[in-house]
PDB file of C-alpha atoms and ligand atoms in Angstrom:
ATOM      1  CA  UNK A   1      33.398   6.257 -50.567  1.00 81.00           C
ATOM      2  CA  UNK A   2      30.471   3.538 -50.997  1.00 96.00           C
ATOM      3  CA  UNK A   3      30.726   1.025 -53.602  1.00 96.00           C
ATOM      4  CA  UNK A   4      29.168   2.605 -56.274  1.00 97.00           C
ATOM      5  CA  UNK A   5      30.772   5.399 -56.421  1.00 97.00           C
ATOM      6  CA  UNK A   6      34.163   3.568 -56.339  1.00 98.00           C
ATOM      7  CA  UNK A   7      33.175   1.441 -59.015  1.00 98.00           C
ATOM      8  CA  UNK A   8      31.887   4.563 -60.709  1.00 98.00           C
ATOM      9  CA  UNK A   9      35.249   5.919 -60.359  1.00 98.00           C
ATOM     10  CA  UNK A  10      37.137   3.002 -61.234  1.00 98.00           C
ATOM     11  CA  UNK A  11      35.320   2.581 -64.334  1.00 98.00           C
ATOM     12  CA  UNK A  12      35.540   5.661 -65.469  1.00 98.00           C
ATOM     13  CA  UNK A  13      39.383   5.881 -65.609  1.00 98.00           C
ATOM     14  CA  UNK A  14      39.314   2.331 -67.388  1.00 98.00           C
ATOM     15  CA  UNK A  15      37.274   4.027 -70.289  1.00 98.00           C
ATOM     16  CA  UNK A  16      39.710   6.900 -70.152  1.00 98.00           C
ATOM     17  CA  UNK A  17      42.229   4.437 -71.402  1.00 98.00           C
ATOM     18  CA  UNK A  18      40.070   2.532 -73.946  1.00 98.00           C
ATOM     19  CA  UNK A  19      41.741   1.963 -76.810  1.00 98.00           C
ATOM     20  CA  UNK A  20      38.470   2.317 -79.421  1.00 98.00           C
ATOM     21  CA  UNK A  21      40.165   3.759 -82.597  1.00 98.00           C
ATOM     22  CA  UNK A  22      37.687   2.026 -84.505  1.00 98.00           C
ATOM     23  CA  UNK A  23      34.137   2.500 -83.509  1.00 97.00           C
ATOM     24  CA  UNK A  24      35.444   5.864 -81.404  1.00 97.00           C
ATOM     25  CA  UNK A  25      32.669   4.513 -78.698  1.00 96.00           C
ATOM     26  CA  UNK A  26      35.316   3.926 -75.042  1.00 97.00           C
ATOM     27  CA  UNK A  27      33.476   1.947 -72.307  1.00 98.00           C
ATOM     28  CA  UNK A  28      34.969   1.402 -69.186  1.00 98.00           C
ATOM     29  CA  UNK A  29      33.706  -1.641 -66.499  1.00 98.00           C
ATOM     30  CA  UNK A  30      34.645  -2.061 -62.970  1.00 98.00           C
ATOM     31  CA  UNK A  31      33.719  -4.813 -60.607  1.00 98.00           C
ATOM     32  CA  UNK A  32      33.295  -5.686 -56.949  1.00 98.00           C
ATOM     33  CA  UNK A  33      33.397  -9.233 -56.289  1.00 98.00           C
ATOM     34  CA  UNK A  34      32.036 -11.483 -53.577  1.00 97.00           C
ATOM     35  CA  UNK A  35      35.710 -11.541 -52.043  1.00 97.00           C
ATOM     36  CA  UNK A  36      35.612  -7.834 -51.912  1.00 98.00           C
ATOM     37  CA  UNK A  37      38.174  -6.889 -54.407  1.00 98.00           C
ATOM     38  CA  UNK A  38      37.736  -4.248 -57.171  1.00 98.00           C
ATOM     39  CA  UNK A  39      38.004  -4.851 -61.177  1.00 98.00           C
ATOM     40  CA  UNK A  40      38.344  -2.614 -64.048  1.00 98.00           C
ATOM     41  CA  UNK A  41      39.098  -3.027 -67.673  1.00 98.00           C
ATOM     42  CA  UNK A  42      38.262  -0.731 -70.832  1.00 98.00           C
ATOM     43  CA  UNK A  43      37.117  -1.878 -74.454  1.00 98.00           C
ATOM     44  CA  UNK A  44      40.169  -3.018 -76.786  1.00 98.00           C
ATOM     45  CA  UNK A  45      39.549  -2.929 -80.421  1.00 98.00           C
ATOM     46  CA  UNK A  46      41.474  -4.417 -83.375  1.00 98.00           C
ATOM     47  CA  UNK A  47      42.329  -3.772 -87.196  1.00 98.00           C
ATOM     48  CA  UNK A  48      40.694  -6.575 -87.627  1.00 98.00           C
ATOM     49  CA  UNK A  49      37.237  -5.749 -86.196  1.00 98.00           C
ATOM     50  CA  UNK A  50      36.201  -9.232 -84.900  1.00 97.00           C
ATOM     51  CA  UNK A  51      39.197  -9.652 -82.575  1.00 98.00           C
ATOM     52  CA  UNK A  52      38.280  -6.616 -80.636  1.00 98.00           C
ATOM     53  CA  UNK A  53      36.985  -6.680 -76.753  1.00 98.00           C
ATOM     54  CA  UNK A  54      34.131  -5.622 -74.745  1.00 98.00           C
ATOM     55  CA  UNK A  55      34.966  -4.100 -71.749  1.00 98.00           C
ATOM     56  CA  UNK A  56      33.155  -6.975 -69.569  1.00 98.00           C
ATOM     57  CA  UNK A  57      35.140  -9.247 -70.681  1.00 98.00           C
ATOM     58  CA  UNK A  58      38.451  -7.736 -69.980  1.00 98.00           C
ATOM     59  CA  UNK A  59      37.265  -7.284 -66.276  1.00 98.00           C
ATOM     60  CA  UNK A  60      35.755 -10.370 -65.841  1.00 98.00           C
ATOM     61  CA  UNK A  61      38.789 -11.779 -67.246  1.00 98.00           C
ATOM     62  CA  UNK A  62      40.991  -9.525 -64.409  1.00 98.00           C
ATOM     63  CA  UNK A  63      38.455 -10.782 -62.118  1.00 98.00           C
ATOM     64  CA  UNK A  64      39.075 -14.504 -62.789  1.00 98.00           C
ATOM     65  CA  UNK A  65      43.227 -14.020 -63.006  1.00 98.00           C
ATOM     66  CA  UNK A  66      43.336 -12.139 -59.745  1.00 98.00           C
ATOM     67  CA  UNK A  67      41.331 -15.670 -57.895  1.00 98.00           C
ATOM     68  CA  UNK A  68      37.810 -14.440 -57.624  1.00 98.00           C
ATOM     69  CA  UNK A  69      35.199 -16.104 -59.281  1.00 97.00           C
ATOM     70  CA  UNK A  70      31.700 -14.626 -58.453  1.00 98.00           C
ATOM     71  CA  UNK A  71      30.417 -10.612 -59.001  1.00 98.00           C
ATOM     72  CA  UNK A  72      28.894  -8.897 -55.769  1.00 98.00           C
ATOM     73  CA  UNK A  73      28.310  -5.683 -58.664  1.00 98.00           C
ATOM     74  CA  UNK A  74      29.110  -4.887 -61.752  1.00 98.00           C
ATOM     75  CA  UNK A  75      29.125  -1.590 -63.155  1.00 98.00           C
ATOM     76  CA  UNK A  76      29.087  -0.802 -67.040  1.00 98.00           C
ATOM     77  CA  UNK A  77      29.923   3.274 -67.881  1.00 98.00           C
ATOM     78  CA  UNK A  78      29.508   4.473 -71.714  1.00 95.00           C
ATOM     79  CA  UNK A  79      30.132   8.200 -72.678  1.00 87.00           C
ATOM     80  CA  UNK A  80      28.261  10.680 -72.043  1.00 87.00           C
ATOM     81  CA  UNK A  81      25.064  10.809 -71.442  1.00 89.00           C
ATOM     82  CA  UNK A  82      24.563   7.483 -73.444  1.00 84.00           C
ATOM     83  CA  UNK A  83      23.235   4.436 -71.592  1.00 93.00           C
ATOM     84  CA  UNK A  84      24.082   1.154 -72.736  1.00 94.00           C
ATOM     85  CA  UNK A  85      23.601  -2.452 -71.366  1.00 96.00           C
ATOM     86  CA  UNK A  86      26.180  -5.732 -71.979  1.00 98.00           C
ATOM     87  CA  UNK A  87      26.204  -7.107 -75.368  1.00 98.00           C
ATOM     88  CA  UNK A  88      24.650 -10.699 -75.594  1.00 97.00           C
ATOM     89  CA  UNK A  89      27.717 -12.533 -75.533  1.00 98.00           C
ATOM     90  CA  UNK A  90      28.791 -10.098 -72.624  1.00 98.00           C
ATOM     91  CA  UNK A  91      25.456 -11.203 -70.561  1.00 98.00           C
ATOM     92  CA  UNK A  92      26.448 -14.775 -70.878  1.00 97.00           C
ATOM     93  CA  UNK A  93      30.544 -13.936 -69.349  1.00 98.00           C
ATOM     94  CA  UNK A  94      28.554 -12.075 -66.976  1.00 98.00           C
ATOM     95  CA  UNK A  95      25.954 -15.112 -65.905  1.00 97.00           C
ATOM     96  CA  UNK A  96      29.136 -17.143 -65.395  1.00 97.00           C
ATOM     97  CA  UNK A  97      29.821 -15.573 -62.515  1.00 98.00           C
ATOM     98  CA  UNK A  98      26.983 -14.133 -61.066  1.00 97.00           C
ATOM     99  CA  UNK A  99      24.169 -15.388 -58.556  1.00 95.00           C
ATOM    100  CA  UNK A 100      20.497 -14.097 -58.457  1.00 93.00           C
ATOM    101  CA  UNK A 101      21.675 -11.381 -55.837  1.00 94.00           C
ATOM    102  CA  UNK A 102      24.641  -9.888 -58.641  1.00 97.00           C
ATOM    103  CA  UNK A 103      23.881  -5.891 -59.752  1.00 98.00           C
ATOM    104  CA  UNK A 104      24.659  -4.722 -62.987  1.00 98.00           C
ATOM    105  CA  UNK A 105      24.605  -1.263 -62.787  1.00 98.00           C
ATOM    106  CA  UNK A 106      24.037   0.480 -66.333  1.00 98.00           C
ATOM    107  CA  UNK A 107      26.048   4.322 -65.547  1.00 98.00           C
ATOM    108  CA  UNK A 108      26.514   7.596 -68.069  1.00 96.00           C
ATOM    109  CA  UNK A 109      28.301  10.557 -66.945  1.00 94.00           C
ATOM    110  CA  UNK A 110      26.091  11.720 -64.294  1.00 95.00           C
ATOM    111  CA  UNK A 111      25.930   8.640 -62.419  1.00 96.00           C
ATOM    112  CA  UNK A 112      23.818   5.023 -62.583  1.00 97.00           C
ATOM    113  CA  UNK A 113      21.067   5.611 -64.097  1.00 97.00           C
ATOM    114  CA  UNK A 114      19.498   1.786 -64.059  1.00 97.00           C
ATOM    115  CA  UNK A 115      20.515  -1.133 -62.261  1.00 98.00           C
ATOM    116  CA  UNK A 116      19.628  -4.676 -63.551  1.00 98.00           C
ATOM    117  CA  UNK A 117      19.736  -8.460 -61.830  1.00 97.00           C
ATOM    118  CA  UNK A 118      21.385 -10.990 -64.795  1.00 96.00           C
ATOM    119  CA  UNK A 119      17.765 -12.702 -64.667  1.00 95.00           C
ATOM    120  CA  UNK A 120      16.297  -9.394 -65.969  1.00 97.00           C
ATOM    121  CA  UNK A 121      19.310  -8.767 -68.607  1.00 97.00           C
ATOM    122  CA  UNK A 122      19.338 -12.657 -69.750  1.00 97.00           C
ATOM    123  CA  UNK A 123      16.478 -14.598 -69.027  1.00 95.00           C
ATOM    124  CA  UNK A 124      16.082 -18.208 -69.906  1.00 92.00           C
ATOM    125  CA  UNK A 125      19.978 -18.271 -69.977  1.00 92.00           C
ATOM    126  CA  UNK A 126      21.927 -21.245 -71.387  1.00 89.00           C
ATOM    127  CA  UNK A 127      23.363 -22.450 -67.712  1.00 82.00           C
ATOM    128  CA  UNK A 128      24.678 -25.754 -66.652  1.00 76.00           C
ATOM    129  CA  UNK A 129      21.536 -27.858 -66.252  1.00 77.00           C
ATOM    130  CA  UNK A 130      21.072 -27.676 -69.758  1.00 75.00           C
ATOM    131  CA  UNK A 131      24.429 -29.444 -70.702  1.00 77.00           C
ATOM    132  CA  UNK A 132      23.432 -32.167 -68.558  1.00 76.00           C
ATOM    133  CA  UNK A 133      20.218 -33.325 -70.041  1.00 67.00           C
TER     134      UNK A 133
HETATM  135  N1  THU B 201      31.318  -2.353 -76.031  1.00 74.91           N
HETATM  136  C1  THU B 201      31.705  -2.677 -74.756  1.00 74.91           C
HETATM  137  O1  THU B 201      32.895  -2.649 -74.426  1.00 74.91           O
HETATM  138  N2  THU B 201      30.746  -3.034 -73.878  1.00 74.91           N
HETATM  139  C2  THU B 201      29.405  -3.031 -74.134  1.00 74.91           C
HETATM  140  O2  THU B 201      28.610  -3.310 -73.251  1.00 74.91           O
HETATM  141  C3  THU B 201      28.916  -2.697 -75.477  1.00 74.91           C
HETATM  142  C4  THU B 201      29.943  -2.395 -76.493  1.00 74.91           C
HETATM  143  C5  THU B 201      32.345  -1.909 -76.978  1.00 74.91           C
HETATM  144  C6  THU B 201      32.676  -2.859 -78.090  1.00 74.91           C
HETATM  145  C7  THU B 201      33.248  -1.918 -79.141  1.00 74.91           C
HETATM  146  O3  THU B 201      34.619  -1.702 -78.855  1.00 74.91           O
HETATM  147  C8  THU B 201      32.501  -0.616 -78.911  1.00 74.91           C
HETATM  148  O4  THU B 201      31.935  -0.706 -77.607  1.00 74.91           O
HETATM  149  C9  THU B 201      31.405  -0.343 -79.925  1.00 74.91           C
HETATM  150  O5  THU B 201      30.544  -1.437 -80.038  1.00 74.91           O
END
C-alpha cells in the first residue's frame, strides 16, 4: 500500500470515531512524518462549543507525543463528497511542523482530490523571524 492510500485509510477510520455531536460534520486526519511513522486523530467537540478540536490538531498533537516533530504528508478527509481545507488556526499547527517540501492532501470519499504545499495554504505566515525583529 503507498502512502496515500494508507493515510487515506488511516484517516478515514479516525473520522469514523469522531465524536461531532454538535456540528454533525466528522473529519478524520492522518499523518506521515519525516521519521516515517503514521498519525491519526478525529475532530472532538464540546458542550461548550469553543473547547472543541480540529482534527489537525489532535494528530499533530499524537505526532509531537509519539517524538516526531516535522510532517513528510498530511492528509485531511471530510465526508462525503465534501472537500475541505485546515481551518486558519489549523494552517498555523500545521506550519509548525512542516518544511517547503510538506503535502497537505485535501481527500473526500473517493480519494484526494487536491494536494496543497503550507506556502500555498498560508502564505506570508507568522514564523520565527518575525519574533525576532
Ligand atoms: N474541523 C476539523 O476537524 N478540521 C478542519 O479542517 C475543519 C473543521 C471540525 C471542527 C468542528 O468539529 C467541525 O469540523 C465543524 O466545523
Amino acid at each position: 500500500m503507498n502512502n496515500i492510500s494508507k493515510l487515506f485509510e488511516l484517516a478515514r477510520s479516525a473520522r469514523r470515531n469522531a465524536y461531532a455531536p454538535y456540528s454533525n460534520f466528522a473529519v478524520g486526519v492522518a499523518l506521515l512524518s519525516q521519521e516515517g511513522n503514521f498519525y491519526k486523530s478525529c475532530n472532538v467537540e464540546n458542550i461548550s462549543y469553543p473547547c472543541g478540536s480540529c482534527a489537525e490538531t489532535g494528530a499533530i498533537a499524537t505526532m509531537v507525543a509519539g517524538g516526531d516533530k516535522q510532517i513528510a504528508e498530511i492528509l485531511v478527509l471530510a465526508e462525503g463528497s465534501e472537500l475541505i481545507t485546515p481551518c486558519g488556526a489549523c494552517r498555523q499547527r500545521i506550519k509548525e511542523f512542516s518544511t517547503p517540501q510538506t503535502l497537505i492532501h485535501l481527500a473526500n470519499a473517493a480519494g484526494v482530490q487536491k494536494t496543497y504545499t503550507i506556502a500555498e495554504l498560508l502564505p506570508l505566515a507568522f514564523a520565527e523571524k518575525e519574533l525576532k525583529k
